[in-house]
């Protein structure tokens, strides 16, 4: 998988799709593959794994109900583990994603419209903040 970059990208994209799905056994297998790929494959693969895992989390964090809470919590724990693989690469991506959340918050505070308020007063925003708190506290020493 390491030699053929195109196949690698397609496979990682497919596994990230499984990671965002609702089948728990498949999600566990997908995170095991993603963790192994993040450790063994060169940097472009790690970058796409980190970005893709966060995007899958972000997409699933929108819809919170009693059935989705364990799924979102599992994804947050897995992402926290993935972001600990390489501190340098993780820092670059985390900085961008956290900055994006901060810009959204600043925009909501400055415009003070109902739509701007609803952008930060939603489950997706709250879950993303909680995820980054979990990631940063888990890897504070790095």
PDB file of C-alpha atoms in Angstrom, residues 12-107:
ATOM      1  CA  UNK A  12      -7.694   5.660   3.092  1.00  0.00           C
ATOM      2  CA  UNK A  13     -10.750   7.528   1.787  1.00  0.00           C
ATOM      3  CA  UNK A  14     -12.812   4.320   1.842  1.00  0.00           C
ATOM      4  CA  UNK A  15     -11.649   3.424   5.359  1.00  0.00           C
ATOM      5  CA  UNK A  16     -12.438   6.941   6.586  1.00  0.00           C
ATOM      6  CA  UNK A  17     -15.952   6.502   5.194  1.00  0.00           C
ATOM      7  CA  UNK A  18     -16.296   3.298   7.209  1.00  0.00           C
ATOM      8  CA  UNK A  19     -14.972   5.115  10.293  1.00  0.00           C
ATOM      9  CA  UNK A  20     -17.856   7.562   9.975  1.00  0.00           C
ATOM     10  CA  UNK A  21     -20.458   4.825   9.499  1.00  0.00           C
ATOM     11  CA  UNK A  22     -22.722   3.390  12.155  1.00  0.00           C
ATOM     12  CA  UNK A  23     -21.530  -0.241  12.236  1.00  0.00           C
ATOM     13  CA  UNK A  24     -19.441  -0.571  15.407  1.00  0.00           C
ATOM     14  CA  UNK A  25     -17.352  -3.594  14.371  1.00  0.00           C
ATOM     15  CA  UNK A  26     -16.397  -1.973  11.081  1.00  0.00           C
ATOM     16  CA  UNK A  27     -15.524   1.282  12.880  1.00  0.00           C
ATOM     17  CA  UNK A  28     -13.149  -0.546  15.218  1.00  0.00           C
ATOM     18  CA  UNK A  29     -11.425  -2.272  12.305  1.00  0.00           C
ATOM     19  CA  UNK A  30     -11.183   0.989  10.390  1.00  0.00           C
ATOM     20  CA  UNK A  31      -9.544   2.853  13.255  1.00  0.00           C
ATOM     21  CA  UNK A  32      -7.046   0.037  13.708  1.00  0.00           C
ATOM     22  CA  UNK A  33      -6.132   0.305  10.030  1.00  0.00           C
ATOM     23  CA  UNK A  34      -5.941   4.104  10.165  1.00  0.00           C
ATOM     24  CA  UNK A  35      -3.684   4.007  13.230  1.00  0.00           C
ATOM     25  CA  UNK A  36      -1.364   1.490  11.579  1.00  0.00           C
ATOM     26  CA  UNK A  37      -1.315   3.469   8.325  1.00  0.00           C
ATOM     27  CA  UNK A  38      -0.591   6.699  10.213  1.00  0.00           C
ATOM     28  CA  UNK A  39       2.422   5.085  11.868  1.00  0.00           C
ATOM     29  CA  UNK A  40       3.818   3.199   8.865  1.00  0.00           C
ATOM     30  CA  UNK A  41       3.048   5.302   5.790  1.00  0.00           C
ATOM     31  CA  UNK A  42       4.878   8.526   4.844  1.00  0.00           C
ATOM     32  CA  UNK A  43       3.684  12.024   5.721  1.00  0.00           C
ATOM     33  CA  UNK A  44       1.087  12.703   2.996  1.00  0.00           C
ATOM     34  CA  UNK A  45      -0.882   9.682   4.206  1.00  0.00           C
ATOM     35  CA  UNK A  46      -0.790  10.898   7.808  1.00  0.00           C
ATOM     36  CA  UNK A  47      -2.007  14.325   6.726  1.00  0.00           C
ATOM     37  CA  UNK A  48      -4.966  12.901   4.832  1.00  0.00           C
ATOM     38  CA  UNK A  49      -5.797  10.559   7.733  1.00  0.00           C
ATOM     39  CA  UNK A  50      -5.796  13.405  10.267  1.00  0.00           C
ATOM     40  CA  UNK A  51      -7.869  15.722   8.070  1.00  0.00           C
ATOM     41  CA  UNK A  52     -10.257  12.981   7.015  1.00  0.00           C
ATOM     42  CA  UNK A  53     -10.837  11.693  10.538  1.00  0.00           C
ATOM     43  CA  UNK A  54     -11.671  15.195  11.761  1.00  0.00           C
ATOM     44  CA  UNK A  55     -13.992  15.811   8.818  1.00  0.00           C
ATOM     45  CA  UNK A  56     -15.813  12.544   9.526  1.00  0.00           C
ATOM     46  CA  UNK A  57     -16.145  13.548  13.177  1.00  0.00           C
ATOM     47  CA  UNK A  58     -17.387  16.987  12.194  1.00  0.00           C
ATOM     48  CA  UNK A  59     -20.002  15.475   9.882  1.00  0.00           C
ATOM     49  CA  UNK A  60     -21.228  13.065  12.580  1.00  0.00           C
ATOM     50  CA  UNK A  61     -21.168  15.665  15.375  1.00  0.00           C
ATOM     51  CA  UNK A  62     -24.096  17.560  13.839  1.00  0.00           C
ATOM     52  CA  UNK A  63     -26.707  15.011  14.772  1.00  0.00           C
ATOM     53  CA  UNK A  64     -26.792  14.247  18.478  1.00  0.00           C
ATOM     54  CA  UNK A  65     -29.352  11.950  20.051  1.00  0.00           C
ATOM     55  CA  UNK A  66     -29.301   9.126  22.572  1.00  0.00           C
ATOM     56  CA  UNK A  67     -28.130   6.652  19.937  1.00  0.00           C
ATOM     57  CA  UNK A  68     -25.372   8.780  18.430  1.00  0.00           C
ATOM     58  CA  UNK A  69     -23.644   9.870  21.652  1.00  0.00           C
ATOM     59  CA  UNK A  70     -21.626   6.627  22.070  1.00  0.00           C
ATOM     60  CA  UNK A  71     -20.599   6.800  18.401  1.00  0.00           C
ATOM     61  CA  UNK A  72     -19.429  10.410  18.730  1.00  0.00           C
ATOM     62  CA  UNK A  73     -17.601   9.620  21.969  1.00  0.00           C
ATOM     63  CA  UNK A  74     -15.864   6.640  20.345  1.00  0.00           C
ATOM     64  CA  UNK A  75     -14.830   8.770  17.386  1.00  0.00           C
ATOM     65  CA  UNK A  76     -13.445  11.453  19.718  1.00  0.00           C
ATOM     66  CA  UNK A  77     -11.352   8.898  21.608  1.00  0.00           C
ATOM     67  CA  UNK A  78     -10.022   7.429  18.375  1.00  0.00           C
ATOM     68  CA  UNK A  79      -9.183  10.824  16.939  1.00  0.00           C
ATOM     69  CA  UNK A  80      -7.396  11.769  20.133  1.00  0.00           C
ATOM     70  CA  UNK A  81      -5.271   8.652  19.702  1.00  0.00           C
ATOM     71  CA  UNK A  82      -4.572   9.392  16.027  1.00  0.00           C
ATOM     72  CA  UNK A  83      -3.477  12.940  16.751  1.00  0.00           C
ATOM     73  CA  UNK A  84      -0.829  11.618  19.129  1.00  0.00           C
ATOM     74  CA  UNK A  85       1.043   9.706  16.406  1.00  0.00           C
ATOM     75  CA  UNK A  86       3.143  12.629  15.128  1.00  0.00           C
ATOM     76  CA  UNK A  87       3.176  15.810  17.190  1.00  0.00           C
ATOM     77  CA  UNK A  88       4.596  18.045  14.441  1.00  0.00           C
ATOM     78  CA  UNK A  89       2.099  17.077  11.742  1.00  0.00           C
ATOM     79  CA  UNK A  90      -0.745  17.078  14.255  1.00  0.00           C
ATOM     80  CA  UNK A  91       0.128  20.572  15.464  1.00  0.00           C
ATOM     81  CA  UNK A  92      -0.157  22.065  11.989  1.00  0.00           C
ATOM     82  CA  UNK A  93      -3.586  20.598  11.349  1.00  0.00           C
ATOM     83  CA  UNK A  94      -4.906  21.164  14.874  1.00  0.00           C
ATOM     84  CA  UNK A  95      -3.873  24.808  14.742  1.00  0.00           C
ATOM     85  CA  UNK A  96      -5.849  25.306  11.539  1.00  0.00           C
ATOM     86  CA  UNK A  97      -8.975  23.560  12.798  1.00  0.00           C
ATOM     87  CA  UNK A  98      -8.932  25.315  16.188  1.00  0.00           C
ATOM     88  CA  UNK A  99      -8.334  28.648  14.464  1.00  0.00           C
ATOM     89  CA  UNK A 100     -11.367  27.982  12.277  1.00  0.00           C
ATOM     90  CA  UNK A 101     -13.500  27.463  15.399  1.00  0.00           C
ATOM     91  CA  UNK A 102     -12.109  30.669  16.927  1.00  0.00           C
ATOM     92  CA  UNK A 103     -12.887  32.682  13.788  1.00  0.00           C
ATOM     93  CA  UNK A 104     -16.441  31.343  13.833  1.00  0.00           C
ATOM     94  CA  UNK A 105     -16.803  32.367  17.485  1.00  0.00           C
ATOM     95  CA  UNK A 106     -15.363  35.834  16.868  1.00  0.00           C
ATOM     96  CA  UNK A 107     -17.668  36.315  13.907  1.00  0.00           C
TER      97      UNK A 107
END
